[in-house]
Amino acid sequence: EGATFAFGLREDRFVVKIYVEDGDLARTEFDNLTVVSAAKVPTPEPVLMDGDGEWFQAPAIVMTALPGRPDMHLRDRKLWVDGAAEALASVHDIPATRAGRVRPPRWQRWRPSTEGMGSDSSRADAMLARLYDQTVTLATVLSHDDYNPGNLLFDGGRLSGVVDWAYITIEPRHAAVALFRHFLAIHPGGKTPEMFLDAYEHAAKTSLDDLPLWDVRYGLRGVRPVDHWVLAFNGLGLDITSTEIQDRSRAWVRKAIVNAED
């Protein structure tokens, strides 16, 4: 979507983002940063915008820089998980009426294929049908459209901010929770996805019924070809192959199917 650079001015640190592929996103992200400033979690503050591309021959914005960096080496797993869960709950607390331009949620933009599930394809299809039937009854919240570990910053093991606000959406809170849980199922796995759910429900003071249906929906994203995910995980310092991502995703989907059928 663009090129991002950090720079300093006296004692202050800033980030400039140049939208070389879609200049319209400059205004959208600049406005979104104002919207999400209401969250309790730190988000970049909008500073300047060049919508006409006078600085770099492409639209650009300047925002404040946050400390830290993405980090999936969970030295203190509870601290990391609690920070990620509390941050998402904070975003979901922002009144949806603050949102201006929003993107259609992922579960509407993309319908997954169950072909990669082999003999479990029909069971996965049944779970998706149940999910689509229930979506019209679920309350919605303002949400980060791509809440994943690559967009979370950690400093000294503690979450220090959430970045990449080019898109926000309105969706059931289940969607963002399931999206994030799938990444945790890939790495580090184990009980981490359940730890995240427990921490989120505690922070949001709610219970997410029928979440396994959404775990099926988002877990199927990792069953398709995922070579580009390998690069993303490598960028986070993790050595994971596409086969490992697909195998772990299938196992996650199968587990979710069993939980949904109980």
Coordinates of C-alpha atoms in Angstrom, one line a residue:
E1 CA 0.0 0.0 0.0
G2 CA 2.9 2.4 0.6
A3 CA 6.4 3.1 1.9
T4 CA 7.0 4.0 5.5
F5 CA 9.9 5.8 7.0
A6 CA 10.8 7.0 10.5
F7 CA 12.6 10.3 11.2
G8 CA 13.4 12.5 14.1
L9 CA 12.9 16.3 14.6
R10 CA 14.7 17.5 17.7
E11 CA 13.6 15.2 20.5
D12 CA 10.4 14.0 18.7
R13 CA 10.0 10.9 16.5
F14 CA 7.7 10.7 13.6
V15 CA 6.7 8.4 10.8
V16 CA 6.0 9.4 7.2
K17 CA 3.9 7.1 5.1
I18 CA 3.8 7.5 1.3
Y19 CA 0.8 6.0 -0.6
V20 CA 2.4 5.0 -3.8
E21 CA -0.3 2.6 -4.9
D22 CA -3.6 4.2 -3.6
G23 CA -3.4 7.9 -2.8
D24 CA -7.0 7.9 -1.5
L25 CA -5.8 5.9 1.5
A26 CA -3.8 8.9 2.7
R27 CA -7.0 10.9 3.7
T28 CA -8.7 7.7 4.9
E29 CA -5.8 6.7 7.3
F30 CA -5.3 10.3 8.4
D31 CA -9.0 10.5 9.4
N32 CA -9.0 7.0 10.9
L33 CA -6.1 8.0 13.3
T34 CA -8.4 10.8 14.6
V35 CA -11.2 8.3 15.1
V36 CA -9.2 5.7 17.0
S37 CA -7.4 8.2 19.2
A38 CA -10.4 7.6 21.5
A39 CA -9.0 4.1 22.3
K40 CA -7.2 3.6 25.6
V41 CA -4.4 1.8 23.7
P42 CA -1.7 4.1 22.2
T43 CA -2.2 4.8 18.5
P44 CA -0.2 7.2 16.2
E45 CA -1.4 10.8 16.2
P46 CA -2.0 12.4 12.8
V47 CA 0.3 15.4 12.3
L48 CA 0.3 16.5 8.6
M49 CA -1.1 15.3 5.4
D50 CA 0.0 16.0 1.8
G51 CA -3.0 14.8 -0.2
D52 CA -1.7 16.3 -3.5
G53 CA 1.7 14.6 -3.5
E54 CA 3.8 17.7 -3.4
W55 CA 6.4 16.2 -1.1
F56 CA 7.1 12.9 -2.7
Q57 CA 5.1 12.9 -6.0
A58 CA 2.5 10.7 -4.1
P59 CA 0.1 11.5 -1.3
A60 CA 1.6 11.1 2.2
I61 CA 0.9 11.6 5.8
V62 CA 3.0 12.3 8.9
M63 CA 2.1 10.7 12.2
T64 CA 3.8 10.4 15.6
A65 CA 6.0 7.4 16.1
L66 CA 5.3 4.9 18.9
P67 CA 8.0 3.0 20.8
G68 CA 8.6 -0.7 20.3
R69 CA 8.2 -3.1 17.4
P70 CA 6.2 -6.2 16.5
D71 CA 7.4 -9.2 18.6
M72 CA 6.1 -12.7 18.6
H73 CA 8.8 -14.1 20.8
L74 CA 6.6 -14.4 23.9
R75 CA 9.1 -14.4 26.8
D76 CA 6.2 -13.5 29.2
R77 CA 3.3 -15.1 27.5
K78 CA 0.6 -13.8 29.9
L79 CA 1.9 -10.2 29.7
W80 CA 2.0 -10.4 25.9
V81 CA -1.5 -12.0 25.6
D82 CA -3.1 -9.7 28.1
G83 CA -1.7 -6.6 26.3
A84 CA -3.0 -7.8 22.9
A85 CA -6.4 -8.7 24.3
E86 CA -6.9 -5.5 26.3
A87 CA -5.9 -3.4 23.3
L88 CA -8.5 -5.1 21.0
A89 CA -11.2 -4.7 23.7
S90 CA -10.2 -1.0 23.9
V91 CA -10.6 -0.6 20.1
H92 CA -14.0 -2.3 20.3
D93 CA -15.0 0.2 23.0
I94 CA -14.8 3.1 20.5
P95 CA -18.3 4.3 19.6
A96 CA -19.0 3.1 16.1
T97 CA -20.7 6.4 15.4
R98 CA -17.2 8.0 15.4
A99 CA -16.3 6.1 12.2
G100 CA -16.4 7.9 8.9
R101 CA -15.3 5.8 5.9
V102 CA -15.3 2.1 6.8
R103 CA -14.3 -1.0 4.8
P104 CA -16.7 -4.0 4.4
P105 CA -15.6 -6.6 6.9
R106 CA -13.4 -9.6 5.8
W107 CA -16.1 -12.1 6.3
Q108 CA -18.2 -10.3 3.8
R109 CA -15.4 -9.6 1.3
W110 CA -14.0 -13.1 1.2
R111 CA -15.7 -16.5 1.2
P112 CA -13.3 -19.3 2.0
S113 CA -13.0 -22.6 0.2
T114 CA -13.2 -25.8 2.3
E115 CA -11.6 -28.0 -0.4
G116 CA -8.3 -28.1 1.5
M117 CA -10.0 -29.8 4.5
G118 CA -10.3 -33.2 2.7
S119 CA -12.9 -35.5 4.3
D120 CA -13.8 -32.7 6.7
S121 CA -14.9 -30.3 3.9
S122 CA -18.6 -31.0 4.4
R123 CA -18.4 -30.4 8.1
A124 CA -16.6 -27.2 7.6
D125 CA -19.3 -26.1 5.0
A126 CA -22.0 -26.8 7.6
M127 CA -20.1 -24.6 10.1
L128 CA -19.9 -21.7 7.6
A129 CA -23.6 -22.0 6.8
R130 CA -24.4 -21.7 10.5
L131 CA -22.1 -18.7 10.9
Y132 CA -23.7 -16.8 7.9
D133 CA -27.2 -17.5 9.4
Q134 CA -26.2 -16.0 12.7
T135 CA -24.3 -12.9 11.5
V136 CA -27.5 -10.9 11.1
T137 CA -28.3 -11.3 14.8
L138 CA -25.0 -10.3 16.3
A139 CA -24.2 -6.8 17.6
T140 CA -21.4 -5.1 15.8
V141 CA -18.5 -2.8 17.0
L142 CA -15.9 -0.6 15.4
S143 CA -12.8 -2.8 14.7
H144 CA -9.3 -2.7 13.2
D145 CA -9.7 -4.5 9.8
D146 CA -6.4 -6.4 10.2
Y147 CA -5.7 -6.9 13.9
N148 CA -2.7 -9.2 13.7
P149 CA 0.6 -9.5 15.6
G150 CA 2.4 -7.6 12.9
N151 CA 0.4 -4.5 13.7
L152 CA 1.1 -4.6 17.4
L153 CA 4.1 -2.9 19.0
F154 CA 5.8 -4.2 22.1
D155 CA 8.4 -2.4 24.2
G156 CA 10.1 -4.2 27.1
G157 CA 7.6 -7.0 26.7
R158 CA 4.6 -4.7 27.1
L159 CA 2.2 -3.7 24.4
S160 CA 3.1 -0.1 23.4
G161 CA 0.7 0.6 20.5
V162 CA -1.4 -0.5 17.6
V163 CA -0.6 0.7 14.1
D164 CA -1.7 0.4 10.4
W165 CA -5.0 2.2 10.5
A166 CA -5.6 2.4 6.7
Y167 CA -8.8 0.5 7.2
I168 CA -11.4 0.3 10.0
T169 CA -14.6 -1.7 9.8
I170 CA -17.8 -2.5 11.6
E171 CA -18.2 -6.2 12.4
P172 CA -19.2 -8.6 15.2
R173 CA -16.4 -8.6 17.8
H174 CA -16.1 -12.4 17.2
A175 CA -14.4 -11.7 13.9
A176 CA -11.4 -9.8 15.1
V177 CA -11.0 -12.2 18.0
A178 CA -11.1 -15.3 15.7
L179 CA -8.7 -13.7 13.3
F180 CA -6.1 -13.1 16.0
R181 CA -6.7 -16.5 17.6
H182 CA -5.8 -18.2 14.3
F183 CA -2.4 -16.4 14.2
L184 CA -1.8 -17.6 17.7
A185 CA -2.7 -21.2 16.7
I186 CA 0.0 -21.0 14.1
H187 CA 2.5 -19.6 16.6
P188 CA 3.1 -20.2 19.4
G189 CA 0.2 -22.6 19.5
G190 CA -0.7 -24.6 22.6
K191 CA -3.1 -22.9 25.0
T192 CA -2.2 -19.4 23.8
P193 CA -5.4 -18.9 21.7
E194 CA -7.6 -19.8 24.7
M195 CA -5.5 -17.5 26.9
F196 CA -6.2 -14.7 24.5
L197 CA -10.0 -15.4 24.5
D198 CA -10.1 -15.5 28.3
A199 CA -8.2 -12.2 28.5
Y200 CA -10.4 -10.5 25.8
E201 CA -13.6 -11.6 27.5
H202 CA -12.4 -10.3 30.8
A203 CA -11.3 -7.0 29.3
A204 CA -14.5 -6.5 27.2
K205 CA -16.7 -7.8 30.0
T206 CA -18.6 -10.1 27.6
S207 CA -18.8 -13.7 26.5
L208 CA -18.4 -14.7 22.9
D209 CA -20.9 -17.5 22.2
D210 CA -20.4 -19.6 19.0
L211 CA -16.8 -18.4 18.6
P212 CA -15.8 -21.9 17.2
L213 CA -17.8 -21.0 14.0
W214 CA -15.7 -18.0 13.5
D215 CA -12.5 -20.0 14.3
V216 CA -13.5 -22.3 11.4
R217 CA -14.1 -19.3 9.1
Y218 CA -10.8 -17.6 9.8
G219 CA -8.7 -20.8 10.2
L220 CA -9.6 -21.6 6.6
R221 CA -7.5 -18.6 5.5
G222 CA -4.4 -20.6 6.4
V223 CA -5.4 -23.7 4.4
R224 CA -5.2 -21.9 1.1
P225 CA -1.8 -21.1 -0.5
V226 CA 0.1 -19.0 2.1
D227 CA 3.5 -18.3 0.6
H228 CA 3.1 -14.6 1.4
W229 CA 2.4 -15.4 5.0
V230 CA 5.8 -17.1 5.2
L231 CA 7.4 -13.7 4.4
A232 CA 5.2 -12.0 7.0
F233 CA 6.2 -14.5 9.7
N234 CA 9.9 -14.2 8.6
G235 CA 9.6 -10.5 9.1
L236 CA 8.6 -11.2 12.7
G237 CA 11.7 -13.4 13.2
L238 CA 9.9 -16.7 12.9
D239 CA 11.1 -19.5 10.7
I240 CA 7.8 -21.2 9.5
T241 CA 7.2 -22.9 6.2
S242 CA 4.0 -22.7 4.2
T243 CA 3.4 -26.4 4.8
E244 CA 3.6 -25.8 8.6
I245 CA 1.1 -22.9 8.4
Q246 CA -1.3 -25.0 6.4
D247 CA -1.0 -28.1 8.6
R248 CA -1.5 -26.0 11.8
S249 CA -4.4 -24.2 10.2
R250 CA -6.1 -27.5 9.3
A251 CA -5.6 -28.8 12.8
W252 CA -7.1 -25.5 14.2
V253 CA -10.2 -25.8 11.9
R254 CA -10.8 -29.4 12.8
K255 CA -10.6 -28.5 16.5
A256 CA -13.0 -25.7 16.0
I257 CA -15.4 -28.0 14.1
V258 CA -15.5 -30.4 17.0
N259 CA -16.0 -27.6 19.5
A260 CA -18.9 -26.2 17.4
E261 CA -20.5 -29.6 17.1
D262 CA -20.5 -30.1 20.9

